[in-house]
């Protein structure tokens, strides 16, 4: 019986520790923003990308139209796509639509936000406070986890965390 209680106590502590290690989720109206993250940058870099999943739990579409990061002079919403065999990146002048019931994933090689004219190096392991601006939901403060240079996703796997059960969109 003592072993069973000890095992249960160890499992409880381990699970509590895992919950504390998860990236934060944020809400703006009917939108849920799951696990925002960015990559560390080399010294002197002037740009970085921001990534997350945005779920619309409402009945009306909304748009991610901008945001801010104190360490950046500009903040833009971008898309990367292959056109005629060439990867091209462009700013989305009208923002990124999030339809009702859908989750739009911002990730390397697809939709993302750009931090431009960086004032300082972004260093691995820390966090950055910023804002996202939506057409209808307004502004929401978020915190970006900082992954290693070249990371394809945050250090911890956040799949299934916070994005809800809406259909995933990865255009």
mmCIF file of C-alpha atoms in Angstrom:
data_model
loop_
_atom_site.group_PDB
_atom_site.id
_atom_site.type_symbol
_atom_site.label_atom_id
_atom_site.label_comp_id
_atom_site.label_asym_id
_atom_site.label_seq_id
_atom_site.Cartn_x
_atom_site.Cartn_y
_atom_site.Cartn_z
ATOM 1 C CA UNK A 1 0.000 0.000 0.000
ATOM 2 C CA UNK A 2 2.870 2.370 0.842
ATOM 3 C CA UNK A 3 4.430 1.770 -2.601
ATOM 4 C CA UNK A 4 1.131 2.524 -4.284
ATOM 5 C CA UNK A 5 0.723 5.804 -2.365
ATOM 6 C CA UNK A 6 4.341 6.758 -3.098
ATOM 7 C CA UNK A 7 3.853 6.024 -6.806
ATOM 8 C CA UNK A 8 0.660 8.110 -6.850
ATOM 9 C CA UNK A 9 2.442 11.006 -5.146
ATOM 10 C CA UNK A 10 5.353 10.857 -7.628
ATOM 11 C CA UNK A 11 2.925 10.759 -10.565
ATOM 12 C CA UNK A 12 1.009 13.760 -9.203
ATOM 13 C CA UNK A 13 4.222 15.794 -8.826
ATOM 14 C CA UNK A 14 5.374 14.805 -12.329
ATOM 15 C CA UNK A 15 2.070 15.795 -13.926
ATOM 16 C CA UNK A 16 1.989 19.084 -12.036
ATOM 17 C CA UNK A 17 5.501 19.843 -13.298
ATOM 18 C CA UNK A 18 4.463 19.116 -16.878
ATOM 19 C CA UNK A 19 1.507 21.469 -16.637
ATOM 20 C CA UNK A 20 3.801 24.245 -15.442
ATOM 21 C CA UNK A 21 6.110 23.698 -18.426
ATOM 22 C CA UNK A 22 3.374 24.203 -21.024
ATOM 23 C CA UNK A 23 3.265 27.398 -23.038
ATOM 24 C CA UNK A 24 0.457 29.750 -22.140
ATOM 25 C CA UNK A 25 -2.850 30.115 -23.956
ATOM 26 C CA UNK A 26 -4.695 33.398 -24.372
ATOM 27 C CA UNK A 27 -8.227 34.566 -25.220
ATOM 28 C CA UNK A 28 -9.556 37.513 -27.230
ATOM 29 C CA UNK A 29 -13.347 37.481 -27.491
ATOM 30 C CA UNK A 30 -14.297 34.179 -29.122
ATOM 31 C CA UNK A 31 -10.701 33.525 -30.211
ATOM 32 C CA UNK A 32 -8.251 31.243 -28.416
ATOM 33 C CA UNK A 33 -4.531 31.686 -29.061
ATOM 34 C CA UNK A 34 -2.546 28.559 -28.204
ATOM 35 C CA UNK A 35 1.164 28.371 -27.376
ATOM 36 C CA UNK A 36 2.717 31.434 -29.089
ATOM 37 C CA UNK A 37 6.425 30.934 -29.745
ATOM 38 C CA UNK A 38 9.367 32.343 -31.660
ATOM 39 C CA UNK A 39 12.941 31.295 -32.360
ATOM 40 C CA UNK A 40 16.123 32.659 -30.869
ATOM 41 C CA UNK A 41 18.067 34.823 -33.326
ATOM 42 C CA UNK A 42 21.778 35.108 -34.071
ATOM 43 C CA UNK A 43 23.495 38.353 -33.015
ATOM 44 C CA UNK A 44 22.660 41.194 -35.410
ATOM 45 C CA UNK A 45 19.537 39.580 -36.893
ATOM 46 C CA UNK A 46 16.897 42.145 -37.816
ATOM 47 C CA UNK A 47 13.878 39.825 -38.271
ATOM 48 C CA UNK A 48 12.205 36.906 -36.520
ATOM 49 C CA UNK A 49 8.971 34.964 -36.949
ATOM 50 C CA UNK A 50 6.163 34.273 -34.501
ATOM 51 C CA UNK A 51 4.016 31.136 -34.481
ATOM 52 C CA UNK A 52 0.869 29.872 -32.709
ATOM 53 C CA UNK A 53 -2.552 28.312 -33.312
ATOM 54 C CA UNK A 54 -5.668 30.515 -33.330
ATOM 55 C CA UNK A 55 -9.099 28.930 -32.879
ATOM 56 C CA UNK A 56 -12.354 30.777 -33.532
ATOM 57 C CA UNK A 57 -15.024 29.431 -31.156
ATOM 58 C CA UNK A 58 -17.537 32.076 -32.259
ATOM 59 C CA UNK A 59 -20.101 32.339 -35.043
ATOM 60 C CA UNK A 60 -18.475 35.212 -36.975
ATOM 61 C CA UNK A 61 -15.137 35.293 -38.801
ATOM 62 C CA UNK A 62 -12.353 37.486 -37.426
ATOM 63 C CA UNK A 63 -8.964 38.563 -38.762
ATOM 64 C CA UNK A 64 -5.504 38.812 -37.296
ATOM 65 C CA UNK A 65 -4.547 42.255 -38.639
ATOM 66 C CA UNK A 66 -1.406 43.135 -36.674
ATOM 67 C CA UNK A 67 0.239 43.351 -33.320
ATOM 68 C CA UNK A 68 3.333 44.608 -31.576
ATOM 69 C CA UNK A 69 6.507 43.466 -29.886
ATOM 70 C CA UNK A 70 8.546 46.042 -27.929
ATOM 71 C CA UNK A 71 11.797 44.537 -29.294
ATOM 72 C CA UNK A 72 10.673 45.142 -32.915
ATOM 73 C CA UNK A 73 10.140 48.311 -34.907
ATOM 74 C CA UNK A 74 7.403 46.689 -37.028
ATOM 75 C CA UNK A 75 4.997 43.750 -36.783
ATOM 76 C CA UNK A 76 3.430 42.174 -39.897
ATOM 77 C CA UNK A 77 1.193 39.194 -40.722
ATOM 78 C CA UNK A 78 2.794 37.040 -43.467
ATOM 79 C CA UNK A 79 2.248 33.993 -45.647
ATOM 80 C CA UNK A 80 4.844 31.729 -47.241
ATOM 81 C CA UNK A 81 3.741 29.756 -50.282
ATOM 82 C CA UNK A 82 5.309 27.938 -53.209
ATOM 83 C CA UNK A 83 4.574 29.644 -56.531
ATOM 84 C CA UNK A 84 5.989 28.067 -59.720
ATOM 85 C CA UNK A 85 8.383 25.989 -57.618
ATOM 86 C CA UNK A 86 9.702 29.028 -55.730
ATOM 87 C CA UNK A 87 9.031 29.690 -52.040
ATOM 88 C CA UNK A 88 7.768 33.258 -51.662
ATOM 89 C CA UNK A 89 6.886 35.264 -48.597
ATOM 90 C CA UNK A 90 4.407 38.130 -48.655
ATOM 91 C CA UNK A 91 2.640 40.374 -46.192
ATOM 92 C CA UNK A 92 -1.123 39.810 -45.912
ATOM 93 C CA UNK A 93 -2.365 43.386 -46.324
ATOM 94 C CA UNK A 94 -5.894 42.480 -45.169
ATOM 95 C CA UNK A 95 -4.713 40.206 -42.366
ATOM 96 C CA UNK A 96 -5.379 36.518 -41.810
ATOM 97 C CA UNK A 97 -8.994 35.330 -41.607
ATOM 98 C CA UNK A 98 -9.997 32.882 -38.885
ATOM 99 C CA UNK A 99 -13.387 31.391 -39.805
ATOM 100 C CA UNK A 100 -15.883 30.215 -37.170
ATOM 101 C CA UNK A 101 -15.105 26.710 -35.923
ATOM 102 C CA UNK A 102 -11.640 26.652 -37.486
ATOM 103 C CA UNK A 103 -8.117 26.620 -36.123
ATOM 104 C CA UNK A 104 -5.481 28.415 -38.184
ATOM 105 C CA UNK A 105 -1.940 27.297 -37.426
ATOM 106 C CA UNK A 106 0.858 29.816 -37.821
ATOM 107 C CA UNK A 107 4.057 27.813 -38.334
ATOM 108 C CA UNK A 108 7.430 27.953 -40.091
ATOM 109 C CA UNK A 109 6.944 27.726 -43.858
ATOM 110 C CA UNK A 110 3.291 28.861 -43.742
ATOM 111 C CA UNK A 111 1.340 31.641 -42.099
ATOM 112 C CA UNK A 112 3.317 33.515 -39.435
ATOM 113 C CA UNK A 113 3.853 36.928 -37.910
ATOM 114 C CA UNK A 114 7.064 38.834 -38.574
ATOM 115 C CA UNK A 115 8.988 40.893 -36.047
ATOM 116 C CA UNK A 116 10.929 43.383 -38.187
ATOM 117 C CA UNK A 117 13.690 45.853 -37.268
ATOM 118 C CA UNK A 118 14.663 43.924 -34.142
ATOM 119 C CA UNK A 119 16.337 46.117 -31.542
ATOM 120 C CA UNK A 120 17.947 43.258 -29.583
ATOM 121 C CA UNK A 121 18.922 39.627 -30.060
ATOM 122 C CA UNK A 122 16.185 37.168 -29.053
ATOM 123 C CA UNK A 123 17.796 34.644 -26.710
ATOM 124 C CA UNK A 124 16.743 31.016 -26.274
ATOM 125 C CA UNK A 125 14.841 29.966 -23.187
ATOM 126 C CA UNK A 126 13.251 33.267 -22.308
ATOM 127 C CA UNK A 127 9.862 34.771 -23.025
ATOM 128 C CA UNK A 128 8.740 37.856 -24.940
ATOM 129 C CA UNK A 129 5.611 39.860 -24.148
ATOM 130 C CA UNK A 130 3.708 41.259 -27.110
ATOM 131 C CA UNK A 131 0.230 41.921 -28.438
ATOM 132 C CA UNK A 132 -1.924 40.586 -31.248
ATOM 133 C CA UNK A 133 -4.555 42.786 -32.886
ATOM 134 C CA UNK A 134 -7.759 41.333 -34.297
ATOM 135 C CA UNK A 135 -10.313 43.124 -36.453
ATOM 136 C CA UNK A 136 -13.271 42.295 -34.152
ATOM 137 C CA UNK A 137 -11.808 40.878 -30.932
ATOM 138 C CA UNK A 138 -9.381 43.801 -30.539
ATOM 139 C CA UNK A 139 -5.980 43.597 -28.883
ATOM 140 C CA UNK A 140 -4.795 40.801 -26.622
ATOM 141 C CA UNK A 141 -1.535 40.540 -24.689
ATOM 142 C CA UNK A 142 0.406 37.325 -25.380
ATOM 143 C CA UNK A 143 3.701 35.819 -24.293
ATOM 144 C CA UNK A 144 5.982 34.083 -26.808
ATOM 145 C CA UNK A 145 8.146 31.166 -25.622
ATOM 146 C CA UNK A 146 11.630 31.339 -27.189
ATOM 147 C CA UNK A 147 12.794 28.116 -28.877
ATOM 148 C CA UNK A 148 16.335 27.419 -30.167
ATOM 149 C CA UNK A 149 17.592 28.917 -33.449
ATOM 150 C CA UNK A 150 16.189 26.894 -36.352
ATOM 151 C CA UNK A 151 13.527 25.108 -34.271
ATOM 152 C CA UNK A 152 10.601 23.736 -36.242
ATOM 153 C CA UNK A 153 8.340 23.865 -33.202
ATOM 154 C CA UNK A 154 8.643 24.784 -29.532
ATOM 155 C CA UNK A 155 10.834 22.575 -27.374
ATOM 156 C CA UNK A 156 7.763 21.000 -25.779
ATOM 157 C CA UNK A 157 5.128 19.339 -27.958
ATOM 158 C CA UNK A 158 1.883 21.304 -27.595
ATOM 159 C CA UNK A 159 -0.244 19.244 -29.982
ATOM 160 C CA UNK A 160 -3.776 18.971 -28.745
ATOM 161 C CA UNK A 161 -3.191 21.697 -26.151
ATOM 162 C CA UNK A 162 -5.652 24.545 -26.028
ATOM 163 C CA UNK A 163 -6.578 24.795 -29.690
ATOM 164 C CA UNK A 164 -9.964 23.200 -29.184
ATOM 165 C CA UNK A 165 -11.706 20.740 -31.426
ATOM 166 C CA UNK A 166 -12.295 22.959 -34.454
ATOM 167 C CA UNK A 167 -10.999 21.913 -37.838
ATOM 168 C CA UNK A 168 -7.368 22.773 -38.420
ATOM 169 C CA UNK A 169 -6.469 25.025 -41.323
ATOM 170 C CA UNK A 170 -2.922 24.981 -42.650
ATOM 171 C CA UNK A 171 -3.252 26.676 -46.023
#
